[in-house]
């Protein structure tokens, strides 16, 4: 589904905050405008008031990812439906910047800018994109990074639904941490194993005498 790519809006917004690390980059109107990416026309409508509004929408979108990550499919859908009802989209058929070999427009569905305010427009696009992704690929394709304390949101597009981390960096960090944990466990077991073997050998020797 072509409109599923709008789900990136949801991921970008959710990942402006890392609660476990106490980090939040959504602190100014410029940070809000940066979230729109190439859609600068919509971004220009953003004001200081949108910072607080965006944070509220971010909390609700993160709740969708948390429910999906916990395996609560119904809750994830209910939370997303509430966003869709509050922030309806304005779909349009568009052919801008796309032409076939004969110079004709390549018509496609496009989500137009919201006439109300920057937050409403962004929330509508993010929620609809996430809804298309969820219905096209499944709730289990919405996840939160397992590399603590990251917990960034991600969309699993792997062929075997195996993604567990938001980035290669987090995957590498988690693998290194798991390797070191195994080594510490092995190191902790070795002395006790050695002492047990020595005790067994001494007991056998005493029995032979």
Tab-separated table of C-alpha atoms in Angstrom:
chain	number	residue	atom	x	y	z
A	1	UNK	CA	0.000	0.000	0.000
A	2	UNK	CA	1.564	3.251	-1.156
A	3	UNK	CA	0.176	5.344	1.715
A	4	UNK	CA	1.948	3.131	4.280
A	5	UNK	CA	5.101	5.214	3.811
A	6	UNK	CA	3.378	7.985	5.794
A	7	UNK	CA	3.896	5.788	8.864
A	8	UNK	CA	7.422	7.209	9.012
A	9	UNK	CA	5.820	10.404	10.328
A	10	UNK	CA	4.719	8.484	13.423
A	11	UNK	CA	8.143	6.929	13.976
A	12	UNK	CA	9.934	10.264	13.593
A	13	UNK	CA	7.700	11.933	16.162
A	14	UNK	CA	7.793	9.112	18.728
A	15	UNK	CA	11.583	8.939	18.542
A	16	UNK	CA	12.069	12.585	19.456
A	17	UNK	CA	11.907	11.362	23.039
A	18	UNK	CA	13.889	8.680	24.866
A	19	UNK	CA	12.101	8.418	28.235
A	20	UNK	CA	14.561	5.982	29.821
A	21	UNK	CA	17.451	8.327	29.047
A	22	UNK	CA	15.562	11.490	29.945
A	23	UNK	CA	16.143	12.917	26.457
A	24	UNK	CA	13.690	15.051	24.508
A	25	UNK	CA	14.607	16.874	21.292
A	26	UNK	CA	11.121	18.275	20.739
A	27	UNK	CA	11.795	21.533	22.539
A	28	UNK	CA	11.280	24.277	19.945
A	29	UNK	CA	9.166	25.266	16.971
A	30	UNK	CA	12.162	24.576	14.735
A	31	UNK	CA	12.265	20.986	16.017
A	32	UNK	CA	8.584	20.706	15.110
A	33	UNK	CA	9.210	22.038	11.613
A	34	UNK	CA	12.112	19.629	11.065
A	35	UNK	CA	9.729	16.695	11.569
A	36	UNK	CA	7.851	17.562	8.381
A	37	UNK	CA	10.888	16.877	6.227
A	38	UNK	CA	10.331	18.060	2.631
A	39	UNK	CA	6.775	19.261	3.436
A	40	UNK	CA	7.946	22.754	4.213
A	41	UNK	CA	4.625	24.377	3.344
A	42	UNK	CA	2.902	22.620	6.232
A	43	UNK	CA	5.900	23.219	8.480
A	44	UNK	CA	5.657	26.978	8.003
A	45	UNK	CA	2.305	26.988	9.831
A	46	UNK	CA	3.934	25.649	13.021
A	47	UNK	CA	4.028	27.967	16.032
A	48	UNK	CA	5.359	27.728	19.569
A	49	UNK	CA	1.975	26.366	20.666
A	50	UNK	CA	2.533	23.308	18.468
A	51	UNK	CA	5.430	22.129	20.649
A	52	UNK	CA	3.045	21.185	23.457
A	53	UNK	CA	0.465	19.810	21.023
A	54	UNK	CA	3.053	17.643	19.269
A	55	UNK	CA	4.220	16.236	22.599
A	56	UNK	CA	0.647	15.201	23.418
A	57	UNK	CA	0.257	13.415	20.069
A	58	UNK	CA	3.679	11.814	20.578
A	59	UNK	CA	2.565	10.282	23.873
A	60	UNK	CA	-0.504	8.789	22.221
A	61	UNK	CA	1.446	7.401	19.284
A	62	UNK	CA	3.997	5.824	21.616
A	63	UNK	CA	1.113	4.127	23.422
A	64	UNK	CA	0.140	2.498	20.121
A	65	UNK	CA	3.665	1.113	19.710
A	66	UNK	CA	3.762	-0.016	23.347
A	67	UNK	CA	0.480	-1.896	23.002
A	68	UNK	CA	1.672	-3.540	19.785
A	69	UNK	CA	5.006	-4.447	21.373
A	70	UNK	CA	3.163	-6.022	24.330
A	71	UNK	CA	1.068	-8.092	21.931
A	72	UNK	CA	-2.168	-6.277	22.795
A	73	UNK	CA	-3.524	-6.000	19.264
A	74	UNK	CA	-6.973	-4.735	20.225
A	75	UNK	CA	-5.616	-1.929	22.416
A	76	UNK	CA	-3.198	-0.822	19.692
A	77	UNK	CA	-6.051	-0.607	17.184
A	78	UNK	CA	-8.364	1.199	19.636
A	79	UNK	CA	-5.698	3.799	20.435
A	80	UNK	CA	-4.979	4.356	16.769
A	81	UNK	CA	-8.676	4.615	15.921
A	82	UNK	CA	-9.087	7.366	18.521
A	83	UNK	CA	-6.362	9.361	16.766
A	84	UNK	CA	-7.953	8.781	13.366
A	85	UNK	CA	-11.289	10.059	14.645
A	86	UNK	CA	-9.773	13.154	16.226
A	87	UNK	CA	-7.467	13.970	13.310
A	88	UNK	CA	-9.197	13.091	10.008
A	89	UNK	CA	-7.178	13.220	6.799
A	90	UNK	CA	-7.808	15.093	3.570
A	91	UNK	CA	-7.029	12.611	0.764
A	92	UNK	CA	-6.350	13.879	-2.745
A	93	UNK	CA	-5.474	12.323	-6.086
A	94	UNK	CA	-2.152	13.803	-7.117
A	95	UNK	CA	0.225	13.515	-10.032
A	96	UNK	CA	2.777	16.143	-9.079
A	97	UNK	CA	6.400	15.549	-10.061
A	98	UNK	CA	5.583	12.118	-11.522
A	99	UNK	CA	5.302	11.533	-15.273
A	100	UNK	CA	5.216	8.389	-17.395
A	101	UNK	CA	7.150	7.956	-20.661
A	102	UNK	CA	4.437	9.814	-22.546
A	103	UNK	CA	4.528	12.751	-20.149
A	104	UNK	CA	1.214	11.950	-18.495
A	105	UNK	CA	0.801	12.265	-14.706
A	106	UNK	CA	1.230	9.102	-12.662
A	107	UNK	CA	-1.844	9.488	-10.500
A	108	UNK	CA	-1.552	8.396	-6.892
A	109	UNK	CA	-3.204	8.990	-3.531
A	110	UNK	CA	-1.790	11.821	-1.464
A	111	UNK	CA	-2.651	13.100	2.015
A	112	UNK	CA	-3.096	16.849	1.767
A	113	UNK	CA	-2.100	19.432	4.356
A	114	UNK	CA	-4.650	19.979	7.108
A	115	UNK	CA	-6.339	23.386	7.014
A	116	UNK	CA	-6.472	23.736	10.809
A	117	UNK	CA	-2.951	23.810	12.269
A	118	UNK	CA	0.428	22.116	12.017
A	119	UNK	CA	-0.266	19.588	14.779
A	120	UNK	CA	-3.591	18.472	13.310
A	121	UNK	CA	-2.031	18.066	9.885
A	122	UNK	CA	0.950	16.070	11.137
A	123	UNK	CA	-1.130	13.909	13.477
A	124	UNK	CA	-3.609	13.083	10.701
A	125	UNK	CA	-0.846	11.980	8.332
A	126	UNK	CA	1.052	10.030	11.016
A	127	UNK	CA	-2.051	8.205	12.266
A	128	UNK	CA	-3.320	7.345	8.796
A	129	UNK	CA	0.107	6.171	7.653
A	130	UNK	CA	0.426	3.975	10.735
A	131	UNK	CA	-3.086	2.632	10.152
A	132	UNK	CA	-2.249	1.654	6.576
A	133	UNK	CA	0.983	-0.006	7.729
A	134	UNK	CA	-0.822	-1.900	10.495
A	135	UNK	CA	-3.610	-3.192	8.266
A	136	UNK	CA	-1.270	-4.041	5.395
A	137	UNK	CA	1.503	-5.790	7.336
A	138	UNK	CA	0.110	-6.612	10.802
A	139	UNK	CA	0.245	-5.204	14.323
A	140	UNK	CA	3.356	-7.249	15.109
A	141	UNK	CA	5.261	-5.101	12.613
A	142	UNK	CA	5.152	-2.206	15.108
A	143	UNK	CA	7.849	-2.534	17.727
A	144	UNK	CA	10.051	-0.892	20.330
A	145	UNK	CA	13.806	-1.397	20.376
A	146	UNK	CA	14.937	-4.167	22.734
A	147	UNK	CA	18.344	-2.580	23.315
A	148	UNK	CA	17.791	-1.056	26.751
A	149	UNK	CA	17.512	1.763	27.537
A	150	UNK	CA	16.727	2.822	23.943
A	151	UNK	CA	13.072	1.814	23.353
A	152	UNK	CA	12.845	3.761	20.093
A	153	UNK	CA	9.921	2.888	17.847
A	154	UNK	CA	10.456	1.064	14.562
A	155	UNK	CA	8.505	-0.553	11.754
A	156	UNK	CA	9.550	-4.116	10.987
A	157	UNK	CA	9.872	-4.560	7.224
A	158	UNK	CA	11.988	-7.726	7.375
A	159	UNK	CA	10.827	-10.707	5.341
A	160	UNK	CA	10.670	-13.037	8.356
A	161	UNK	CA	9.357	-10.581	10.976
A	162	UNK	CA	12.610	-10.872	12.911
A	163	UNK	CA	13.504	-7.254	13.637
A	164	UNK	CA	14.110	-6.459	17.306
A	165	UNK	CA	16.119	-3.239	17.243
A	166	UNK	CA	15.572	0.255	15.861
A	167	UNK	CA	18.989	0.478	14.193
A	168	UNK	CA	22.164	-1.436	13.365
A	169	UNK	CA	23.894	0.511	16.130
A	170	UNK	CA	21.480	-0.768	18.776
A	171	UNK	CA	21.652	-4.312	17.370
A	172	UNK	CA	25.450	-4.265	17.602
A	173	UNK	CA	25.370	-2.819	21.120
A	174	UNK	CA	22.924	-5.495	22.275
A	175	UNK	CA	24.967	-8.294	20.707
A	176	UNK	CA	28.167	-7.036	22.345
A	177	UNK	CA	26.411	-6.787	25.722
A	178	UNK	CA	25.058	-10.340	25.354
A	179	UNK	CA	28.528	-11.639	24.398
A	180	UNK	CA	30.143	-9.990	27.417
A	181	UNK	CA	27.424	-11.356	29.693
A	182	UNK	CA	28.091	-14.882	28.413
A	183	UNK	CA	31.813	-14.458	28.979
A	184	UNK	CA	31.258	-13.248	32.534
A	185	UNK	CA	29.000	-16.236	33.190
A	186	UNK	CA	31.563	-18.646	31.781
A	187	UNK	CA	34.309	-17.027	33.830
A	188	UNK	CA	32.197	-17.332	36.965
A	189	UNK	CA	31.512	-20.995	36.326
A	190	UNK	CA	35.104	-22.039	35.563
A	191	UNK	CA	36.623	-21.736	39.089
A	192	UNK	CA	33.720	-23.546	40.753
A	193	UNK	CA	33.812	-26.251	38.091
A	194	UNK	CA	37.525	-26.659	38.644
A	195	UNK	CA	37.147	-26.906	42.435
A	196	UNK	CA	34.357	-29.456	42.053
A	197	UNK	CA	36.572	-31.576	39.809
A	198	UNK	CA	39.470	-31.410	42.307
A	199	UNK	CA	37.187	-32.454	45.200
A	200	UNK	CA	35.915	-35.405	43.190
A	201	UNK	CA	39.453	-36.494	42.396
A	202	UNK	CA	40.520	-36.260	46.070
A	203	UNK	CA	37.476	-38.229	47.206
A	204	UNK	CA	38.222	-40.943	44.660
A	205	UNK	CA	41.837	-41.109	45.764
A	206	UNK	CA	40.876	-41.426	49.437
A	207	UNK	CA	38.425	-44.160	48.595
A	208	UNK	CA	41.079	-46.136	46.777
A	209	UNK	CA	43.307	-46.006	49.826
